[in-house]
Short mmCIF file of C-alpha atoms in Angstrom, two decimals:
data_model
loop_
_atom_site.label_atom_id
_atom_site.label_comp_id
_atom_site.label_asym_id
_atom_site.label_seq_id
_atom_site.Cartn_x
_atom_site.Cartn_y
_atom_site.Cartn_z
CA MET A 1 149.75 67.52 173.28
CA TRP A 2 147.74 65.47 170.83
CA HIS A 3 147.74 65.27 167.05
CA VAL A 4 144.46 66.29 165.44
CA PRO A 5 142.34 64.63 164.07
CA ASP A 6 143.47 61.14 165.15
CA LEU A 7 144.25 62.26 168.75
CA THR A 8 147.59 60.47 168.89
CA LEU A 9 149.45 61.57 172.02
CA LEU A 10 152.54 63.48 170.92
CA LEU A 11 154.04 64.75 174.17
CA THR A 12 153.29 65.09 177.86
CA ILE A 13 155.01 68.07 179.43
CA PRO A 14 155.24 68.02 183.23
CA ASN A 15 155.18 71.42 184.90
CA ASN A 16 158.53 70.85 186.59
CA ASP A 17 160.57 73.90 187.47
CA PRO A 18 164.02 73.63 189.05
CA GLN A 19 163.46 76.97 190.82
CA SER A 20 160.09 76.02 192.34
CA PRO A 21 160.13 73.91 195.49
CA GLY A 22 157.98 70.83 196.03
CA LEU A 23 155.52 69.26 193.66
CA PRO A 24 154.96 70.79 190.23
CA PRO A 25 152.33 73.53 190.54
CA ARG A 26 148.94 73.10 188.92
CA VAL A 27 148.71 74.77 185.52
CA LYS A 28 146.06 77.50 185.43
CA ASP A 29 146.11 78.21 181.67
CA SER A 30 148.05 77.24 178.53
CA ALA A 31 148.48 78.81 175.11
CA PHE A 32 150.50 78.13 171.96
CA SER A 33 152.59 80.91 170.45
CA PRO A 34 151.25 81.94 167.02
CA ASP A 35 154.11 80.16 165.23
CA GLY A 36 153.52 76.99 167.28
CA GLN A 37 157.13 76.85 168.50
CA LEU A 38 156.33 77.59 172.15
CA ILE A 39 153.68 76.60 174.63
CA GLY A 40 153.16 78.87 177.60
CA ASN A 41 151.54 78.08 180.88
CA GLY A 42 150.53 80.14 183.88
CA ASP A 43 150.74 78.78 187.41
CA ILE A 44 151.25 79.99 190.99
CA TYR A 45 154.87 80.96 190.26
CA GLY A 46 154.29 82.96 187.06
CA ILE A 47 154.65 81.97 183.41
CA LYS A 48 156.78 79.24 181.84
CA LEU A 49 157.54 79.05 178.12
CA ARG A 50 158.56 75.68 176.72
CA ARG A 51 159.54 74.40 173.29
CA THR A 52 156.65 72.42 171.84
CA ILE A 53 158.96 69.93 170.15
CA ASP A 54 160.38 68.51 173.38
CA GLY A 55 158.95 70.48 176.36
CA THR A 56 162.28 72.07 177.29
CA LEU A 57 161.87 75.09 179.54
CA VAL A 58 163.22 78.11 177.62
CA LEU A 59 161.97 81.02 179.71
CA ARG A 60 160.59 81.44 183.22
CA ILE A 61 158.81 84.72 184.04
CA PRO A 62 158.47 84.83 187.83
CA ASN A 63 155.41 86.57 189.20
CA ALA A 64 152.43 86.04 191.46
CA GLU A 65 149.85 83.47 190.34
CA ILE A 66 148.91 83.82 186.65
CA VAL A 67 145.39 82.53 185.99
CA SER A 68 145.08 83.37 182.27
CA ILE A 69 147.64 83.94 179.51
CA SER A 70 147.56 85.13 175.91
CA PHE A 71 150.21 85.57 173.22
CA SER A 72 150.06 88.63 170.98
CA PRO A 73 149.22 87.72 167.35
CA ASP A 74 152.80 88.45 166.26
CA GLY A 75 154.19 86.30 169.10
CA THR A 76 156.43 89.01 170.56
CA LEU A 77 154.43 89.56 173.75
CA ILE A 78 152.73 87.37 176.33
CA ALA A 79 150.16 88.72 178.77
CA GLY A 80 149.06 87.31 182.10
CA ALA A 81 146.05 88.06 184.30
CA VAL A 82 147.23 88.54 187.88
CA GLU A 83 144.15 88.33 190.08
CA SER A 84 145.99 89.09 193.34
CA GLU A 85 147.44 92.31 191.88
CA ARG A 86 144.24 93.34 190.04
CA ALA A 87 146.27 93.80 186.87
CA VAL A 88 147.09 92.50 183.44
CA LYS A 89 150.84 92.31 182.90
CA ILE A 90 152.53 92.08 179.52
CA TRP A 91 156.07 90.73 179.00
CA ARG A 92 158.39 90.44 176.00
CA VAL A 93 158.67 86.81 174.89
CA ALA A 94 162.30 87.25 173.76
CA ASP A 95 163.68 87.87 177.24
CA GLY A 96 160.80 88.04 179.78
CA THR A 97 161.17 91.76 180.49
CA LEU A 98 158.06 93.48 181.75
CA PHE A 99 156.58 95.60 178.96
CA ARG A 100 153.43 97.02 180.54
CA VAL A 101 151.17 96.81 183.62
CA LEU A 102 147.46 97.47 183.06
CA PRO A 103 145.67 98.08 186.37
CA ILE A 104 142.05 97.11 187.04
CA ALA A 105 140.14 99.70 189.06
CA SER A 106 137.71 97.20 190.63
CA GLU A 107 137.83 93.67 192.00
CA PHE A 108 139.25 91.19 189.52
CA GLN A 109 137.76 87.72 190.02
CA PHE A 110 137.99 84.88 187.50
CA PRO A 111 139.91 87.00 184.98
CA ARG A 112 140.53 85.88 181.39
CA ILE A 113 142.50 87.85 178.85
CA ALA A 114 142.89 87.93 175.07
CA PHE A 115 144.59 90.04 172.44
CA THR A 116 142.44 91.28 169.57
CA PRO A 117 143.32 89.77 166.16
CA ALA A 118 145.20 92.93 165.13
CA GLY A 119 147.18 92.82 168.40
CA ASP A 120 146.78 96.53 169.11
CA LEU A 121 144.28 95.96 171.94
CA ILE A 122 144.04 93.53 174.80
CA ALA A 123 140.83 92.63 176.62
CA ALA A 124 140.28 91.44 180.17
CA ILE A 125 137.02 89.88 181.23
CA TYR A 126 136.23 89.44 184.90
CA GLY A 127 133.77 89.44 187.73
CA SER A 128 133.55 91.16 191.08
CA SER A 129 132.28 90.10 194.49
CA ASN A 130 128.83 91.59 193.96
CA THR A 131 128.27 89.15 191.02
CA SER A 132 128.62 91.85 188.38
CA GLY A 133 131.38 91.83 185.80
CA ALA A 134 133.06 93.80 183.06
CA ILE A 135 134.96 93.70 179.81
CA GLN A 136 137.85 96.14 179.65
CA PHE A 137 140.04 97.02 176.65
CA TRP A 138 143.47 98.69 176.62
CA ASN A 139 145.73 100.00 173.90
CA VAL A 140 148.77 97.69 174.08
CA ASN A 141 151.28 100.32 172.91
CA ASP A 142 150.53 103.04 175.44
CA GLY A 143 148.56 101.19 178.15
CA ARG A 144 145.58 103.52 177.89
CA SER A 145 142.18 102.07 178.81
CA VAL A 146 139.98 102.59 175.74
CA ALA A 147 136.71 101.05 176.95
CA ILE A 148 135.04 99.41 179.93
CA TYR A 149 131.72 97.62 179.48
CA PRO A 150 130.06 96.84 182.84
CA LYS A 151 127.95 93.67 182.80
CA PRO A 152 125.28 92.42 185.22
CA ASN A 153 127.04 89.05 185.67
CA HIS A 154 130.58 87.69 185.82
CA VAL A 155 131.98 87.57 182.30
CA ARG A 156 133.52 84.13 181.71
CA THR A 157 134.91 83.94 178.15
CA ILE A 158 135.63 86.13 175.15
CA ALA A 159 136.32 85.31 171.51
CA PHE A 160 137.20 87.66 168.68
CA SER A 161 135.97 87.45 165.11
CA PRO A 162 138.41 88.15 162.28
CA SER A 163 136.05 91.06 161.46
CA PRO A 164 137.46 94.14 163.24
CA GLY A 165 135.58 95.12 166.39
CA THR A 166 133.35 92.03 166.56
CA PHE A 167 133.57 89.82 169.62
CA ALA A 168 131.43 87.35 171.54
CA TYR A 169 131.37 86.81 175.27
CA THR A 170 129.60 84.64 177.79
CA GLU A 171 128.32 85.67 181.17
CA TYR A 172 127.79 83.50 184.21
CA GLY A 173 124.42 81.88 183.70
CA GLY A 174 125.06 80.80 180.12
CA ARG A 175 124.14 83.78 177.97
CA VAL A 176 126.28 84.31 174.83
CA THR A 177 126.35 87.82 173.37
CA VAL A 178 127.87 88.99 170.10
CA SER A 179 128.91 92.62 170.18
CA PHE A 180 130.51 95.19 167.96
CA ALA A 181 132.63 98.04 169.27
CA ARG A 182 134.60 100.88 167.73
CA PHE A 183 137.52 102.05 169.82
CA VAL A 184 139.43 105.29 169.87
CA ARG A 185 142.90 103.94 169.36
#
């Protein structure tokens, strides 16, 4: 972790895990909790939550490889994209209990996930083997899929505007698209 704007190195946190054998696994994704007290990372063994002040491991959520993570805006939930299970899983940050499993009906390559700013929806962006992709949204509270937007290319990133329903995404090949959607919540 570095201090901005002078980029002074504050802390290096190795991905050591006393329950994981061998060398520390490569981190696939990292995210700060909204209050900045925790940093989460996804790796081949699941999710690890550490205190940002000293890097102490406070919670280990075992699972298959987690390639993308996202904290809910209120910091009570953390979601992980599980490519091998074709699912987005959501856990409670307080104790690591599984809250919800959101299945993907198609192939799920290069997945990235993000909560909307209000925290009531979660999005997964992904590709499939035929080079197409999709953006899918679910209601966090009941797990219902509220929209799927097929795309001609793999979808690589997504970002949400503070304006409700507005988001931008990039597709493989470099195109950036800004979109607006209204969802039946």
